[in-house]
Tab-separated table of C-alpha atoms and ligand atoms in Angstrom:
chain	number	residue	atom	x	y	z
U	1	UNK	CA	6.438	6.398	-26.762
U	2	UNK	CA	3.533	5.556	-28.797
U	3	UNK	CA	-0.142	7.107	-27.953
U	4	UNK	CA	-2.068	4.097	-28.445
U	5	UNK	CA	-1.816	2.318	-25.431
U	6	UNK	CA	-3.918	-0.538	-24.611
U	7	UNK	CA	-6.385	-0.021	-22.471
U	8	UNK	CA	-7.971	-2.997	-21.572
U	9	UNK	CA	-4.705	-3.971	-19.946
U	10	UNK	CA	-4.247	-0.818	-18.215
U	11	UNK	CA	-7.797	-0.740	-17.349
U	12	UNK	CA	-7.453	-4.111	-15.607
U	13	UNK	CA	-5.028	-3.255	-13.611
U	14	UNK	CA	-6.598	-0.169	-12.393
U	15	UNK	CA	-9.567	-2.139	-11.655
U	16	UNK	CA	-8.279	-5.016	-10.292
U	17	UNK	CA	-5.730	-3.572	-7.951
U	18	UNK	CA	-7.771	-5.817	-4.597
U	19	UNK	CA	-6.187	-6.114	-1.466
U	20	UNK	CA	-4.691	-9.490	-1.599
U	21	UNK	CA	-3.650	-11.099	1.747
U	22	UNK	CA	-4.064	-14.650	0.976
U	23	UNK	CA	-3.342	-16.670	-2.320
U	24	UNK	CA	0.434	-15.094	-2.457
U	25	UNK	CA	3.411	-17.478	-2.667
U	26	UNK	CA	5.571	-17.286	0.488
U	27	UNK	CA	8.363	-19.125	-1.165
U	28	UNK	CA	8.933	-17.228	-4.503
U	29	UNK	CA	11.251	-14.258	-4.091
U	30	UNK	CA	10.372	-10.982	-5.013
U	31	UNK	CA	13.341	-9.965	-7.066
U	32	UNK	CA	14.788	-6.555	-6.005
U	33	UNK	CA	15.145	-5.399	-9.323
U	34	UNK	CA	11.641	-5.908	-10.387
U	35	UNK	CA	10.454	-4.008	-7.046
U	36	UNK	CA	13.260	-1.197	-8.533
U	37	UNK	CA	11.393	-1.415	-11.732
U	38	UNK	CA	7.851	-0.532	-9.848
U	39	UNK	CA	9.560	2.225	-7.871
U	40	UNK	CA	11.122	4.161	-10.776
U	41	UNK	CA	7.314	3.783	-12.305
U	42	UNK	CA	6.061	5.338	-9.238
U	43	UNK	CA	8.426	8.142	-9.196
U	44	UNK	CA	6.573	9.480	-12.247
U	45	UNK	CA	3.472	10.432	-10.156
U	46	UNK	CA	2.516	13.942	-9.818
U	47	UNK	CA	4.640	15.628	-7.326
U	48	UNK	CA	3.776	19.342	-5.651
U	49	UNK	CA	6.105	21.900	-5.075
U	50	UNK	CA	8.260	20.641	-2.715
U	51	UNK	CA	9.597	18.167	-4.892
U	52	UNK	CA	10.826	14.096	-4.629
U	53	UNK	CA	10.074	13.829	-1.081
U	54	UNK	CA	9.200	10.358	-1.448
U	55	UNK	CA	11.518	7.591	0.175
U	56	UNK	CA	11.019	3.795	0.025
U	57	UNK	CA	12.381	1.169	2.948
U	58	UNK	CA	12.262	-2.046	1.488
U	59	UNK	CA	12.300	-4.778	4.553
U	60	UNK	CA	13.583	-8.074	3.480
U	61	UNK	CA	15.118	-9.008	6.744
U	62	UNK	CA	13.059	-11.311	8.778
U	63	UNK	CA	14.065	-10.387	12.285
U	64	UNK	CA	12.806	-6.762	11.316
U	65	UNK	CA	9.918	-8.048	9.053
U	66	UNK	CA	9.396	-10.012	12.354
U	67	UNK	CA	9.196	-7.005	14.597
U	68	UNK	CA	6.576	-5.542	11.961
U	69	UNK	CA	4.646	-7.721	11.924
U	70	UNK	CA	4.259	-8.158	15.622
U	71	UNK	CA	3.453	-4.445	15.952
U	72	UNK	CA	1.157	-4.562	13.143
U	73	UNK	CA	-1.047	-7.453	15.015
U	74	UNK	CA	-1.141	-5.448	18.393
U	75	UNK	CA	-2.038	-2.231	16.678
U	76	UNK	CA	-5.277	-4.404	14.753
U	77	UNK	CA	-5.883	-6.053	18.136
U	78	UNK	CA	-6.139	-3.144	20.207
U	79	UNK	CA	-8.415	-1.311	17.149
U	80	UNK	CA	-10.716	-4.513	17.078
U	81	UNK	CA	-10.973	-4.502	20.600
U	82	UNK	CA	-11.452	-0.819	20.756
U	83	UNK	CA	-14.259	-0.834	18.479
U	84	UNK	CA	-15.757	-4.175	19.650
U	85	UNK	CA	-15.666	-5.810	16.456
U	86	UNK	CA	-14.013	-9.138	15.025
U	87	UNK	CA	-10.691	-9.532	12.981
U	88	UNK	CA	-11.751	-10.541	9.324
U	89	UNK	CA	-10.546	-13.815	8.268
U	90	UNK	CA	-8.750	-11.963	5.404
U	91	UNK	CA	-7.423	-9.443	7.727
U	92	UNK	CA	-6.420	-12.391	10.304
U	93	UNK	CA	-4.490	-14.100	7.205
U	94	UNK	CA	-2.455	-10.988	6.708
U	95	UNK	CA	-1.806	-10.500	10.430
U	96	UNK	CA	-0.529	-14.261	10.601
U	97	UNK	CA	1.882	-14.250	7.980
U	98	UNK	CA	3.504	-10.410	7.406
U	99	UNK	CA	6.391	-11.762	8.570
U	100	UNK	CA	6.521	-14.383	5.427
U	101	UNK	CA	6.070	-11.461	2.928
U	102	UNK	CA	9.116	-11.931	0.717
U	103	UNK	CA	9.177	-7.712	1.156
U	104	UNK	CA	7.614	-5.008	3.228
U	105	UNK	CA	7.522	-1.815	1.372
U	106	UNK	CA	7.559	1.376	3.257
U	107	UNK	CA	6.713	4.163	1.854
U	108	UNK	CA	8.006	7.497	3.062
U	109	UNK	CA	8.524	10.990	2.708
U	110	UNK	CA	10.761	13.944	4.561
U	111	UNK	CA	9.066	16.420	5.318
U	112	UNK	CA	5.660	17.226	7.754
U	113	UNK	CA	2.426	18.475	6.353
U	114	UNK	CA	1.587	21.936	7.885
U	115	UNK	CA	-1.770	21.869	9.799
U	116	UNK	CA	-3.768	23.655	7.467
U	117	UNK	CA	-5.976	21.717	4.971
U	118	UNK	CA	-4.335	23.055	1.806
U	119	UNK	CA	-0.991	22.092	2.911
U	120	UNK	CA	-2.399	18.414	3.603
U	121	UNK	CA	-3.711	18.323	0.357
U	122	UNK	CA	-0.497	19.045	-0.979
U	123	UNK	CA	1.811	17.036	1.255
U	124	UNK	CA	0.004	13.682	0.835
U	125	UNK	CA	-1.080	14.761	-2.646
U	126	UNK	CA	2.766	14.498	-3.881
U	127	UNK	CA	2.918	10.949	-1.604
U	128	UNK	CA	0.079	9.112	-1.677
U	129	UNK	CA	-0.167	8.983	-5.779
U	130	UNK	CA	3.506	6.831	-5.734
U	131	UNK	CA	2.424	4.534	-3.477
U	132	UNK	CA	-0.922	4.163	-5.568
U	133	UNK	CA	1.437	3.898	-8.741
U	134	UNK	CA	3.584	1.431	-6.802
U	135	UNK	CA	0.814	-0.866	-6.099
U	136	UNK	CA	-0.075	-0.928	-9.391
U	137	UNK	CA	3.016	-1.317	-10.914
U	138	UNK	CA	3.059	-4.754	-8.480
U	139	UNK	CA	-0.143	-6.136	-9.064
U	140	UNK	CA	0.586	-5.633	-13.566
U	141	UNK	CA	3.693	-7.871	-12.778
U	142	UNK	CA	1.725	-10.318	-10.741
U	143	UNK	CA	2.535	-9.134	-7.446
U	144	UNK	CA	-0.084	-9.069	-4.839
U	145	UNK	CA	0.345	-6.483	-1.967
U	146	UNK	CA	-2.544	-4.592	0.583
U	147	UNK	CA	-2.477	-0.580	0.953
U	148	UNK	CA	-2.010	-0.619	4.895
U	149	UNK	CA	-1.583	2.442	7.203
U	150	UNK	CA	-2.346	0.544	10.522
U	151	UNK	CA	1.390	1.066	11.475
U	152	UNK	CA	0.895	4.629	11.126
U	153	UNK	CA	-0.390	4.305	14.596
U	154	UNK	CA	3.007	3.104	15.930
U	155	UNK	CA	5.290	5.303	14.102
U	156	UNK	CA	8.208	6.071	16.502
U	157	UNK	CA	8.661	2.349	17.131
U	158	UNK	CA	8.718	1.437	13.550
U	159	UNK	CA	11.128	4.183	12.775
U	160	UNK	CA	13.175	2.974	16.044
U	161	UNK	CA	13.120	-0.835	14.324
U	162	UNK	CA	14.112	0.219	10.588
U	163	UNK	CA	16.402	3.355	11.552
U	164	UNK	CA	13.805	5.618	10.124
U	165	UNK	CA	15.518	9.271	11.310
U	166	UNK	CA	13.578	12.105	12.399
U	167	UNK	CA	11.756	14.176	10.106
U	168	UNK	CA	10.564	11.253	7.283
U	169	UNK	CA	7.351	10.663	7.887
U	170	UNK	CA	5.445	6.822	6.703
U	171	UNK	CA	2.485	6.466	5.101
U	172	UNK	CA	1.577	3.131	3.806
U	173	UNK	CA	3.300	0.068	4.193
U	174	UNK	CA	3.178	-2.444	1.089
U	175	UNK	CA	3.810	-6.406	2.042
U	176	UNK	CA	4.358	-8.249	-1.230
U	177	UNK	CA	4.152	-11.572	-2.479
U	178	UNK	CA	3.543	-13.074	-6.024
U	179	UNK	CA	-0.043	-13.837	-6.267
U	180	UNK	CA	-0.809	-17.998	-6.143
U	181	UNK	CA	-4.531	-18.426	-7.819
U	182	UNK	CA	-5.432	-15.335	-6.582
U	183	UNK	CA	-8.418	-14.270	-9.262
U	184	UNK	CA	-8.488	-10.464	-8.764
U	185	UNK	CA	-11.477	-9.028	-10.027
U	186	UNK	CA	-13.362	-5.398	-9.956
U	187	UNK	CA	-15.038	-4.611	-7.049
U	188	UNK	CA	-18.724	-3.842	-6.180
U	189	UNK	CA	-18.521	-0.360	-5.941
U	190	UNK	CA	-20.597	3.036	-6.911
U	191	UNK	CA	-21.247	3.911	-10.433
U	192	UNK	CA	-20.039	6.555	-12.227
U	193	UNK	CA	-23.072	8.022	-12.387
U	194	UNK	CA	-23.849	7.385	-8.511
U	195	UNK	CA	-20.923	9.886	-7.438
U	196	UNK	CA	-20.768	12.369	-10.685
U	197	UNK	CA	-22.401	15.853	-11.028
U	198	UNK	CA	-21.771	18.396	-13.843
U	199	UNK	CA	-21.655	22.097	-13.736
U	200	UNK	CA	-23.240	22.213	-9.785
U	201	UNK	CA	-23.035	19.922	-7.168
U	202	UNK	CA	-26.067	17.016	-7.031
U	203	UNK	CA	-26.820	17.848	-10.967
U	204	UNK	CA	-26.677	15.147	-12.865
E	1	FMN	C1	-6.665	4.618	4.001
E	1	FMN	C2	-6.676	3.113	3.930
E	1	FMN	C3	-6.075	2.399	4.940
E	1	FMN	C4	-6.076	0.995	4.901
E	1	FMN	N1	-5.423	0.313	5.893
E	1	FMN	C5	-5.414	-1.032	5.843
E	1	FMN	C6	-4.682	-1.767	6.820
E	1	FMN	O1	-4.009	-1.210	7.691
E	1	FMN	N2	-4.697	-3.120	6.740
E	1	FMN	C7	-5.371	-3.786	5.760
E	1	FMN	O2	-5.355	-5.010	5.746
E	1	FMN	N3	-6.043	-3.116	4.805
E	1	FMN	C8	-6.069	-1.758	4.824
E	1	FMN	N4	-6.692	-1.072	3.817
E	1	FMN	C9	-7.284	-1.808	2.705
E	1	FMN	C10	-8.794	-1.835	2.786
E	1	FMN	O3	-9.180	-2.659	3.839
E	1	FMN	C11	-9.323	-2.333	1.426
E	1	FMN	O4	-8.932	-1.440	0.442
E	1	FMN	C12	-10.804	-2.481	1.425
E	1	FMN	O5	-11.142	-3.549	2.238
E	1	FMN	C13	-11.346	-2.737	0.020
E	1	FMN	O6	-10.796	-3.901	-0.509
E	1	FMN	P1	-10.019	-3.860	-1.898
E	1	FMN	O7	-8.761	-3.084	-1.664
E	1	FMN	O8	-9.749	-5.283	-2.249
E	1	FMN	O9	-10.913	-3.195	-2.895
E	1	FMN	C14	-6.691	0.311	3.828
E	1	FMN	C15	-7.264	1.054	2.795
E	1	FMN	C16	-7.251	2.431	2.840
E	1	FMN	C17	-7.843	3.210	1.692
């Protein structure tokens, strides 16, 4: 493994990584060996103590990606609705068409996070880093996908529709596509020097 990597490459990707819910190709296949290939990158993450928790449910089916998908548009209906405010066109596009995604990705873990906040820290500390590794391993191969956790609402019927047994809990769900013109670019966000301090906290 050499130690001069090239970092404008990786850079992209890490900045680049957008939600993309439109501009994917329905039609092209996502082959299951290149969503392998992302996984076993994503299985280097950090990890805590409690080891390879981490479980992925790749839905290729369409009656179940069906299913999803129609939970995943009550749960944003009932939010909008809750909070009085209107479905994004981006977020509608995604909602329309879940079912179309070549995959969902699921990605689980066994095990429950104790209720204090160090043991949350930890729990979705050793999780939350391989799906973030995952997504990234996607979008450097041209895959376009959206970090969701709206189905997080609705757990026991998704694990009722994919067989999920008790005890693995889901955290994000993953629908991929190849990207089709999608032009993926950083987004507007704080600087570095916005949300930095050194040696005591609001020093710059
Ligand atoms: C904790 C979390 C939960 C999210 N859940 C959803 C979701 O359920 N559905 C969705 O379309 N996007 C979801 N997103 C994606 C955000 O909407 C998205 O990251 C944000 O709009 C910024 O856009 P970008 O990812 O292109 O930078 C979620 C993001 C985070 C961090």
């Amino acid at each position: 493994m050499t130690n001069s990597l090239n970092t404008d490459d990786i850079d992209t990707v890490l900045s680049t990584a957008r939600s993309v819910r439109r501009k994917l190709d329905f039609e092209r296949p996502v082959e299951q060996q290149v969503i392998e290939d992302c996984i076993s990158i994503a299985t280097q993450a950090p990890v805590g103590m409690g080891g390879e928790n981490w479980r992925f449910l790749v839905v290729r089916d369409d009656d179940k990606k069906l299913q999803v998908a129609r939970v995943y548009q009550e749960v944003m209906l009932e939010l909008t609705a809750a909070r009085g405010i209107s479905i994004k066109s981006t977020h509608q596009a995604l909602m329309d068409r879940m079912h179309e995604m070549p995959a969902l990705i699921f990605v689980c873990v066994i095990g429950q996070p104790e209720p204090s906040h160090s043991s949350n820290v930890a729990f979705y500390g050793s999780i939350l880093p391989a799906a973030w590794s995952l997504m990234l391993a996607l979008r450097a191969r041209g895959i376009g996908t959206t970090w969701t956790s709206l189905l997080s609402a609705r757990e026991e019927e998704i694990a009722g529709i994919l067989d999920i047994p008790e005890g693995v809990l889901q955290t994000v769900m993953l629908p991929i596509a190849y990207t089709k013109d999608a032009r993926l670019k950083p987004a507007n966000r704080l600087t570095a020097v916005e949300v930095t301090f050194v040696d005591s906290w609001g020093s710059r």
